[in-house]
Amino acid sequence: MGKQGLPRSPRPETRDKEEKSGRRSLDSLTGNDLFIGRRIFGSEVSKAQGSKHDQSCGSSNKFSYSWKQQHSWLRRNFKSILVMISVTSFIFFMDSIMVSIFHSDRSSVMQDISRLSNDTLHKNGSSQDASPVQMYSRLLNLASNSLAKNVFQPDTPTFQEERSSKSSQWKPCADNNKQAEALEKSREMNNGYIMVSANGGLNQQRVAICNAVAVASLLNATLVLPRFLYSNVWKDPSQFGDIYHDERFIEYLKDEVHIVKDLPQHLKHIDNKNLSLVTDAELVKEAKPDDYIKHVLPLLKKYGMVHLFGYGNRLGFDPLPFDVQRLRCKCNFHALKFAPKIQEAGSLLVKRIRRYETSRSKLDEALLGESMVKYSAKEDQEPLKYLALHLRFEEDMVAYSLCDFGGGETERKELQAYREDHFPLLLERLKESKAVSPEELRKTGRCPLTPEEATLVLAGLGFKRGTYIYLAGSQIYGASSRMLPLTTLYPNLVTKETLLTPQDLAPFKNFSSQLAALDFIACAASDVFAMTDSGSQLSSLVSGFRTYYGNGHAPTLRPNKKRLAAILSESETIKWKTFENRVKKMIEEGHKVRLRPYGRSIYRQPKCSECMCKF
């Protein structure tokens, strides 16, 4: 009875429902923020109970319950969480390794490009850090796409041999000494001594040496070993024996021209007083034999010596007696050999390009002599093939051309300032003559090819992205900004500075002509030689050397700048296939090695009866 008056306790199932309801509210509203959940849950309890005390107790109890639930969940899933953390950490670790490798490779590539730019393509001036200059962006994109598509295509035999099937019928024979006895007799009537002071760089000096040999023979005189004038442009104090093997030179020509190392003592006072000095201004360019007989021979006989000062291209090629012409060839292709230290460094250079230790041809033997071991039939490894590219895009040539190369007002001001400092006579002539627009100069083929244009020609000819290219020369105008198209499309670009160590190059430091000799060797020994300026002495001499010793297997690519300018004038519309066809046709026509035309350089085109024999 008494129990009937007491209030009933709530049913267990009702209390369970309320707790479940509270948990659902907590789970659905709080998310992961326990403090927000406490505020919300406490508010609900306050409304339900109507008492601050009950609110506080309810909130505390529910929070305690929630924390226990979370703690319990953590204990149940601890292993899973640990596995997830481990996997995530591993992923981040591997990612960091990959990023590190990527940056390392990228850094290495950038360092190589930077070294190429700074060591061999640098120039003084603002262009060093200039933004990339591109005149043919559309064609470059087409070229890049073409190279990407052809990367797995089989190699094509393009330009691996000269096109003329009769090339191999011509063999070197300028060293035949059929007239040695007659020349020995005529030497008894020697007219005196000829001194020569040659100007220019390595290749201009080489031409001067062989011209001097021919003049000494023509005037029946003794030749004093030529000297080289110091040039403010080349800044190289090297003399004959520093670049060439002087003893061999004297010995090799002894049956045809008497050569001594120094002027006899009794004649030195005549030279000191300039009594028989003949300057370049007193001899016409490409003078004929009669000019020497009329103007030089009388001085030679009067004083017993004559000094040809500032001597260079002062002997024409025709008309000239057969034996004198042959003697020029003998001098250039046989008697002049680079000094042993240059041959050794050149041999090392070629070995590192080819990744091959022995010589492969007469061309190698003529260039490198005994510094490279002869080929052995036992060797089964093939040398790496490479293309040598001679870029004539130095600041002096760019400025002198008066052309526009897409660099805007900055370029125009920079080149004009260079002309004012280095070519004042050119500016004076321009004031007195009718101005020719840069567009007209380009249209007529009088502008040097830019690295970008050279890149397009190589791509148009089908040379693949993986082609190894040896870059000859230095101080490219615009440096890396101008070289970007070439280094991007053809990343396997090397120079003597990247192939040889600082220790290898140390003996040649500050000797530009000796460094140029290394370029000469690398270009002449290449599988394919590409020139960008047919007027360059280095390109002319290298191409002639390859014709003389190459046996029809040493092709030289000679772009016709006038025709190329016409092709590039359609750069915004021309299709890539059409571009390829037109470039290939242009090169094929210039690629044929013809007989030397009358009046043309025997050093560049030796295929003639005075230099080579037809079998």
XYZ file of C-alpha atoms in Angstrom:
615
model
C 0.000 0.000 0.000
C 2.567 2.451 1.140
C 4.507 1.857 -2.090
C 1.645 3.052 -4.244
C 2.204 6.701 -3.173
C 5.835 6.842 -4.273
C 6.669 8.170 -7.729
C 7.587 5.468 -10.173
C 11.090 5.153 -11.485
C 11.407 5.644 -15.189
C 11.503 2.529 -17.290
C 14.904 1.252 -18.259
C 13.967 1.262 -21.952
C 12.929 4.914 -21.739
C 16.243 5.891 -20.208
C 18.075 3.952 -22.887
C 16.136 5.811 -25.560
C 17.055 9.148 -24.068
C 20.753 8.201 -23.908
C 20.671 6.952 -27.484
C 18.933 10.119 -28.512
C 21.665 12.141 -26.771
C 24.396 10.163 -28.496
C 22.776 10.684 -31.905
C 22.592 14.379 -31.258
C 26.261 14.445 -30.253
C 27.396 12.372 -33.173
C 25.376 14.284 -35.719
C 26.123 17.781 -34.504
C 29.574 17.827 -33.055
C 31.629 16.345 -35.840
C 35.219 16.318 -34.539
C 34.955 19.349 -32.319
C 34.221 18.118 -28.807
C 33.896 21.605 -27.372
C 31.171 22.577 -29.784
C 29.410 19.335 -28.988
C 29.530 20.125 -25.259
C 27.899 23.510 -25.760
C 25.129 22.174 -27.942
C 24.414 19.133 -25.802
C 24.386 21.256 -22.611
C 21.830 23.596 -24.165
C 19.517 20.742 -24.977
C 19.751 19.284 -21.470
C 19.005 22.692 -19.943
C 15.805 22.956 -21.883
C 14.773 19.445 -21.010
C 15.482 19.591 -17.233
C 14.924 23.293 -16.516
C 17.644 23.353 -13.831
C 21.190 24.823 -13.932
C 22.400 22.097 -11.630
C 20.943 19.363 -13.767
C 22.325 21.165 -16.873
C 25.839 21.139 -15.433
C 25.670 17.530 -14.383
C 24.117 16.444 -17.669
C 26.729 18.256 -19.707
C 29.574 16.826 -17.659
C 28.199 13.306 -17.834
C 27.587 13.438 -21.555
C 31.029 14.895 -22.254
C 32.639 12.212 -20.150
C 30.693 9.569 -21.982
C 31.649 11.042 -25.366
C 35.341 11.154 -24.461
C 35.203 7.504 -23.342
C 33.532 6.613 -26.614
C 36.234 8.437 -28.618
C 38.976 6.848 -26.547
C 37.436 3.424 -27.071
C 37.250 4.066 -30.858
C 40.911 5.074 -30.896
C 41.885 1.872 -29.071
C 39.884 -0.257 -31.493
C 41.333 1.437 -34.617
C 44.859 2.143 -33.401
C 46.494 -0.324 -35.779
C 44.555 1.013 -38.772
C 45.532 4.570 -37.925
C 49.167 3.540 -37.498
C 49.126 1.816 -40.905
C 47.576 4.888 -42.557
C 50.192 7.178 -41.003
C 52.984 4.828 -42.106
C 51.688 4.645 -45.678
C 51.251 8.411 -45.860
C 54.747 8.975 -44.493
C 56.173 6.514 -47.026
C 54.400 8.292 -49.875
C 55.730 11.651 -48.752
C 59.197 10.162 -48.399
C 59.191 8.715 -51.907
C 57.793 11.961 -53.275
C 60.606 13.918 -51.671
C 63.173 11.549 -53.212
C 61.642 11.935 -56.679
C 61.540 15.708 -56.355
C 65.146 15.684 -55.190
C 66.208 13.569 -58.184
C 64.255 15.791 -60.570
C 65.816 18.922 -59.216
C 69.240 17.307 -59.244
C 68.919 16.339 -62.925
C 67.455 19.682 -63.811
C 70.227 21.409 -61.895
C 72.824 19.324 -63.718
C 71.359 20.204 -67.113
C 71.101 23.854 -66.198
C 74.701 23.821 -64.970
C 75.844 22.318 -68.277
C 73.890 24.900 -70.249
C 75.141 27.639 -67.977
C 78.721 26.450 -68.386
C 78.239 26.349 -72.159
C 76.813 29.846 -72.118
C 79.342 31.348 -69.743
C 82.492 29.588 -70.941
C 82.080 29.545 -74.703
C 79.111 31.654 -75.696
C 79.619 34.600 -73.405
C 79.966 38.178 -74.489
C 80.479 41.424 -72.703
C 77.375 43.537 -72.567
C 73.743 43.609 -71.688
C 72.728 40.839 -74.075
C 74.145 38.212 -71.746
C 71.053 38.280 -69.545
C 68.583 39.278 -72.268
C 65.335 37.406 -72.740
C 65.248 34.809 -75.562
C 64.985 36.278 -79.069
C 63.018 34.242 -81.602
C 62.244 35.359 -85.135
C 60.506 32.181 -86.290
C 58.494 30.876 -83.329
C 55.942 29.047 -85.489
C 58.597 27.165 -87.450
C 60.431 26.277 -84.243
C 57.258 24.724 -82.860
C 56.789 22.728 -86.065
C 60.423 21.632 -85.934
C 60.058 20.551 -82.300
C 56.949 18.510 -83.112
C 58.685 16.890 -86.070
C 61.708 15.913 -83.987
C 59.443 14.463 -81.292
C 57.587 12.334 -83.864
C 60.725 11.062 -85.551
C 62.594 10.114 -82.394
C 61.938 6.379 -82.939
C 62.216 6.434 -86.716
C 65.215 4.645 -88.290
C 68.178 6.814 -89.191
C 68.232 8.139 -92.735
C 71.476 8.197 -94.766
C 71.031 11.868 -95.582
C 74.332 13.581 -96.435
C 76.494 10.769 -95.146
C 78.400 10.780 -98.442
C 79.031 13.316 -101.162
C 76.438 13.172 -103.894
C 78.972 13.028 -106.724
C 79.664 9.376 -107.509
C 82.932 10.425 -109.169
C 84.358 12.018 -106.014
C 86.386 8.948 -105.133
C 88.211 9.150 -108.482
C 90.164 12.186 -107.237
C 93.081 11.472 -104.907
C 95.552 13.767 -103.071
C 98.822 14.175 -104.954
C 100.124 17.697 -104.283
C 103.165 16.200 -102.553
C 104.570 14.738 -105.761
C 108.055 16.197 -106.318
C 108.401 15.847 -110.076
C 110.041 19.237 -110.450
C 112.432 18.990 -107.497
C 115.613 18.705 -109.608
C 114.795 21.745 -111.742
C 113.965 23.772 -108.656
C 117.214 22.706 -106.983
C 119.193 24.047 -109.923
C 117.289 27.345 -110.047
C 117.914 27.901 -106.323
C 121.582 28.506 -107.083
C 120.514 31.888 -108.509
C 118.761 32.994 -105.314
C 117.542 36.608 -105.415
C 117.503 37.234 -101.655
C 115.330 36.802 -98.581
C 111.606 37.360 -98.136
C 110.304 38.209 -94.694
C 106.588 37.990 -94.007
C 104.593 39.456 -91.116
C 101.112 37.976 -91.384
C 98.023 39.578 -89.915
C 94.652 38.221 -88.808
C 93.809 35.074 -86.891
C 94.787 31.436 -87.317
C 93.156 30.856 -90.688
C 94.154 34.163 -92.283
C 97.713 33.448 -91.173
C 97.602 29.972 -92.691
C 96.637 31.422 -96.064
C 99.397 34.042 -95.752
C 102.016 31.352 -95.034
C 101.193 29.324 -98.133
C 100.942 32.447 -100.278
C 104.409 33.456 -99.025
C 105.787 30.020 -99.959
C 104.382 30.456 -103.451
C 105.823 33.992 -103.788
C 109.260 32.819 -102.615
C 109.193 30.138 -105.277
C 107.931 32.588 -107.900
C 110.710 35.121 -107.159
C 113.369 32.463 -106.554
C 114.001 33.699 -103.020
C 114.707 32.248 -99.595
C 111.761 32.470 -97.210
C 112.303 33.509 -93.615
C 109.904 31.585 -91.365
C 106.769 33.812 -91.288
C 105.987 35.876 -88.219
C 102.547 36.695 -86.856
C 101.531 40.243 -85.988
C 99.846 40.838 -82.656
C 96.201 41.758 -83.188
C 94.058 43.814 -80.814
C 91.150 41.645 -81.932
C 92.727 38.205 -81.424
C 95.126 39.263 -78.642
C 97.350 36.249 -79.208
C 101.163 36.547 -79.057
C 101.668 33.070 -80.590
C 104.336 32.688 -83.262
C 104.846 30.058 -85.961
C 106.444 27.433 -83.714
C 103.693 27.778 -81.108
C 101.045 26.670 -83.600
C 102.831 24.639 -86.284
C 105.632 22.113 -86.323
C 108.298 24.470 -87.691
C 111.126 21.944 -88.111
C 108.913 19.620 -90.105
C 107.656 22.518 -92.229
C 111.192 23.526 -93.209
C 112.252 19.936 -93.866
C 109.170 19.023 -95.896
C 109.587 21.905 -98.355
C 113.381 21.921 -98.532
C 113.497 20.503 -102.083
C 111.303 23.278 -103.418
C 111.745 26.383 -101.254
C 114.683 27.255 -99.047
C 113.345 28.287 -95.625
C 115.350 29.671 -92.702
C 114.303 30.631 -89.198
C 115.825 34.093 -89.128
C 117.159 36.823 -91.370
C 120.960 36.842 -91.702
C 122.640 39.312 -89.390
C 124.113 41.463 -92.179
C 120.623 42.211 -93.552
C 118.891 43.098 -90.303
C 119.856 46.787 -90.453
C 118.016 47.073 -93.779
C 114.904 45.692 -92.194
C 115.298 47.946 -89.153
C 115.357 50.993 -91.409
C 112.321 49.772 -93.390
C 114.257 50.265 -96.616
C 112.513 47.376 -98.376
C 109.190 47.335 -96.564
C 106.114 46.451 -98.677
C 102.745 46.893 -96.988
C 99.381 45.447 -97.908
C 98.373 48.867 -99.219
C 101.104 48.621 -101.873
C 99.833 45.288 -103.176
C 96.384 44.863 -104.661
C 94.135 42.181 -103.282
C 94.744 38.870 -105.050
C 97.697 40.324 -106.940
C 98.941 38.543 -110.039
C 102.507 37.254 -110.547
C 103.301 40.276 -112.710
C 102.544 42.595 -109.774
C 105.217 40.862 -107.699
C 107.721 40.854 -110.526
C 107.221 44.590 -111.146
C 106.984 45.901 -107.567
C 108.651 43.383 -105.252
C 111.420 41.764 -107.270
C 113.352 45.075 -107.899
C 113.479 45.778 -104.139
C 114.533 42.206 -103.471
C 117.437 42.444 -105.876
C 118.455 45.907 -104.682
C 118.564 45.234 -100.939
C 118.894 41.455 -100.836
C 115.706 41.206 -98.797
C 112.138 42.438 -98.759
C 109.630 42.559 -95.899
C 105.972 41.918 -96.759
C 104.301 43.574 -93.774
C 100.685 42.890 -92.778
C 100.614 40.201 -95.415
C 97.439 38.286 -96.066
C 95.288 37.554 -99.073
C 97.649 39.215 -101.553
C 98.151 36.528 -104.198
C 95.463 35.618 -106.705
C 94.659 32.081 -107.783
C 94.688 32.510 -111.528
C 96.659 32.903 -113.676
C 99.511 31.215 -111.834
C 102.171 28.732 -113.024
C 101.171 25.114 -112.476
C 104.109 24.321 -110.180
C 103.548 27.406 -108.017
C 99.877 26.531 -107.637
C 100.749 22.958 -106.734
C 103.239 24.243 -104.163
C 100.458 26.170 -102.416
C 98.487 22.951 -102.092
C 101.528 21.083 -100.830
C 102.076 23.756 -98.207
C 98.476 23.788 -96.983
C 97.609 20.096 -97.096
C 100.984 18.476 -96.353
C 103.686 20.767 -94.965
C 101.665 22.632 -92.331
C 101.071 20.335 -89.372
C 99.945 21.560 -85.992
C 102.483 21.549 -83.176
C 102.611 18.288 -81.135
C 100.846 19.780 -78.097
C 97.946 20.940 -80.316
C 97.762 17.550 -82.054
C 97.685 15.778 -78.691
C 94.902 18.006 -77.341
C 93.034 17.709 -80.649
C 93.370 13.926 -80.523
C 91.965 13.901 -76.990
C 89.094 16.119 -78.131
C 88.162 13.842 -81.038
C 88.459 10.714 -78.873
C 86.043 12.143 -76.328
C 83.518 13.163 -78.945
C 83.614 9.808 -80.722
C 84.187 7.757 -77.560
C 86.727 5.920 -79.676
C 90.493 5.658 -79.342
C 91.921 5.170 -82.844
C 92.052 7.033 -86.147
C 89.609 6.031 -88.849
C 90.854 7.627 -92.053
C 93.578 9.521 -93.913
C 91.816 12.644 -92.746
C 92.495 11.679 -89.128
C 96.118 10.874 -89.890
C 96.655 14.181 -91.718
C 95.164 16.171 -88.830
C 96.511 14.289 -85.831
C 99.642 12.511 -87.008
C 101.059 10.044 -84.498
C 99.039 11.445 -81.598
C 96.197 9.055 -82.452
C 96.815 5.331 -82.809
C 95.951 3.869 -86.190
C 92.787 1.809 -86.605
C 93.040 -1.901 -85.885
C 90.806 -4.382 -87.657
C 90.375 -6.238 -84.359
C 88.231 -3.462 -82.929
C 84.514 -4.134 -83.201
C 83.230 -1.005 -81.465
C 81.865 1.753 -83.693
C 82.745 5.386 -82.990
C 80.000 7.856 -82.135
C 79.132 9.976 -85.171
C 78.889 13.716 -84.776
C 78.152 16.868 -86.706
C 80.402 19.921 -86.391
C 78.706 23.308 -86.659
C 80.624 26.527 -87.205
C 78.407 29.422 -86.158
C 79.628 32.793 -87.422
C 77.517 34.988 -85.177
C 80.086 36.964 -83.227
C 79.363 40.585 -82.331
C 81.818 42.044 -84.831
C 80.276 40.175 -87.741
C 76.723 40.912 -86.592
C 77.489 44.626 -86.235
C 79.339 44.879 -89.554
C 76.497 43.208 -91.479
C 74.050 46.082 -90.698
C 71.250 43.501 -90.547
C 68.352 43.298 -88.110
C 68.111 40.181 -85.963
C 64.843 40.706 -84.124
C 66.272 42.179 -80.928
C 64.405 45.473 -81.166
C 65.655 48.870 -80.098
C 68.080 47.454 -77.521
C 69.859 45.452 -80.195
C 70.007 48.400 -82.610
C 71.536 50.727 -80.026
C 74.035 48.094 -78.889
C 75.251 47.288 -82.405
C 75.425 50.945 -83.392
C 77.606 51.651 -80.353
C 79.879 48.760 -81.364
C 80.201 50.151 -84.901
C 81.163 53.559 -83.549
C 83.914 52.001 -81.438
C 85.253 49.444 -83.921
C 84.159 50.395 -87.452
C 84.410 54.191 -87.819
C 85.399 53.856 -91.501
C 82.280 51.815 -92.180
C 80.115 54.580 -90.732
C 81.918 57.168 -92.878
C 81.230 55.128 -96.015
C 77.585 54.782 -95.043
C 77.243 58.575 -94.926
C 78.403 58.840 -98.538
C 76.404 55.952 -99.981
C 72.774 55.071 -100.405
C 71.417 53.236 -97.389
C 70.320 49.638 -97.867
C 67.499 48.471 -95.616
C 68.007 45.483 -93.285
C 65.150 43.758 -95.132
C 66.975 44.117 -98.451
C 70.230 42.873 -96.926
C 68.487 39.750 -95.654
C 66.662 39.205 -98.927
C 69.934 39.267 -100.878
C 71.626 36.803 -98.512
C 74.044 39.230 -96.872
C 73.077 38.525 -93.257
C 74.884 35.933 -91.118
C 72.704 33.037 -90.052
C 71.464 33.180 -86.485
C 71.655 30.100 -84.223
C 67.864 29.885 -84.619
C 68.131 29.731 -88.418
C 70.918 27.154 -88.224
C 68.689 25.045 -85.950
C 65.822 25.167 -88.448
C 68.132 24.092 -91.282
C 69.369 21.077 -89.294
C 65.818 20.101 -88.355
C 64.686 20.562 -91.963
C 67.451 18.225 -93.137
C 66.211 15.526 -90.780
C 68.935 15.510 -88.137
C 67.377 13.967 -85.044
C 67.135 15.427 -81.579
C 69.792 12.994 -80.341
C 72.401 14.172 -82.877
C 75.717 15.019 -81.260
C 76.816 18.477 -82.313
C 80.251 19.988 -81.815
C 79.970 23.776 -81.744
C 83.019 25.619 -83.052
C 83.827 29.226 -82.253
C 83.067 31.374 -79.252
C 81.447 34.580 -78.033
C 78.117 34.105 -79.789
C 76.302 37.432 -79.871
C 73.388 37.305 -77.444
C 74.867 34.273 -75.643
C 72.348 31.821 -74.153
C 69.301 33.859 -75.189
C 70.274 33.395 -78.849
C 71.366 29.788 -78.342
C 68.120 28.656 -76.700
C 66.501 27.250 -79.900
C 69.603 25.176 -80.644
C 70.151 23.907 -77.092
C 66.443 23.076 -76.755
C 66.020 21.122 -79.991
C 69.511 19.619 -79.934
C 70.546 19.133 -76.292
C 73.620 16.981 -77.135
C 75.692 20.073 -77.820
C 79.371 20.059 -76.886
C 82.372 22.362 -77.214
C 86.069 22.089 -76.503
C 85.380 23.703 -73.126
C 82.883 21.000 -72.138
C 84.885 18.063 -73.512
C 88.311 19.025 -72.200
C 89.141 19.641 -68.555
C 90.587 22.927 -67.299
C 93.895 21.099 -66.978
C 93.701 20.000 -70.636
C 93.009 23.564 -71.749
C 95.517 25.269 -69.444
C 98.385 25.326 -72.019
C 96.129 27.199 -74.459
C 94.686 29.768 -72.099
C 94.893 33.301 -73.546
C 96.038 31.914 -76.916
C 93.017 32.298 -79.170
C 94.753 31.032 -82.329
C 95.824 27.834 -80.593
C 92.258 27.324 -79.335
C 91.017 27.952 -82.880
C 93.353 25.165 -84.027
C 91.440 22.736 -81.785
C 88.190 23.833 -83.439
C 89.810 23.310 -86.844
C 90.708 19.722 -85.929
C 87.273 18.885 -84.454
C 85.463 20.341 -87.485
C 87.695 18.718 -90.100
C 87.457 15.284 -88.407
C 83.649 15.346 -88.064
C 81.278 13.012 -89.901
C 79.347 16.003 -91.247
C 80.505 19.623 -91.243
C 77.914 22.416 -91.384
C 78.942 25.996 -92.078
C 76.743 29.072 -91.756
C 78.948 31.532 -93.655
C 80.745 30.517 -96.844
C 83.026 33.551 -96.515
C 84.544 32.335 -93.254
C 88.210 31.383 -93.582
C 87.864 28.551 -91.066
C 84.870 27.092 -92.916
C 86.651 27.450 -96.264
C 89.864 25.793 -95.087
C 88.048 23.004 -93.236
C 85.831 22.195 -96.228
C 88.878 22.133 -98.513
C 90.721 19.831 -96.124
C 87.746 17.457 -96.093
C 87.532 17.480 -99.888
C 91.255 16.766 -100.233
C 91.484 13.914 -97.719
C 87.858 12.771 -97.371
C 87.736 10.449 -100.412
C 84.137 11.488 -101.050
C 82.961 10.568 -97.537
C 83.348 13.867 -95.694
C 80.302 15.970 -96.606
C 80.080 19.696 -95.974
C 76.713 21.452 -95.738
C 76.659 24.958 -97.260
C 73.346 26.820 -96.888
C 72.577 29.327 -99.631
C 71.660 32.365 -97.526
C 69.721 34.051 -100.308
C 67.550 31.005 -100.960
C 67.131 30.356 -97.254
C 65.953 33.939 -96.731
C 63.275 33.379 -99.385
C 62.129 30.191 -97.634
C 62.055 31.829 -94.197
C 60.093 34.807 -95.540
C 57.116 32.398 -95.617
C 57.648 31.285 -92.018
C 54.101 32.169 -90.926
C 52.350 30.100 -93.598
C 54.696 27.424 -94.956
C 53.942 23.794 -94.103
C 56.690 21.844 -92.399
C 56.878 19.206 -95.131
C 57.289 21.919 -97.744
C 59.959 23.582 -95.623
C 61.863 20.297 -95.334
C 61.751 19.663 -99.075
C 62.957 23.147 -99.982
C 65.785 23.110 -97.426
C 66.977 19.682 -98.592
C 66.958 20.793 -102.208
C 68.927 23.923 -101.307
C 71.595 21.932 -99.470
C 71.834 19.220 -102.120
C 72.681 21.762 -104.798
C 75.436 23.313 -102.668
C 76.613 19.911 -101.452
C 78.078 18.766 -104.763
C 81.838 19.039 -104.928
C 82.696 20.420 -108.326
C 85.988 21.088 -110.055
C 87.591 24.345 -108.994
C 86.314 27.199 -111.166
C 88.796 29.684 -112.582
C 89.918 32.233 -110.007
C 88.472 30.413 -107.007
C 90.397 29.473 -103.867
C 92.564 26.398 -104.199
C 92.471 26.041 -100.409
C 88.701 25.724 -100.425
C 88.256 23.827 -103.684
C 91.330 21.675 -104.237
C 89.692 19.390 -106.776
C 91.879 20.392 -109.710
C 94.904 18.996 -111.528
C 97.352 21.177 -109.554
C 96.287 19.635 -106.215
C 94.651 16.290 -106.884
C 95.047 13.512 -109.419
C 92.202 11.804 -111.189
C 92.377 8.021 -111.319
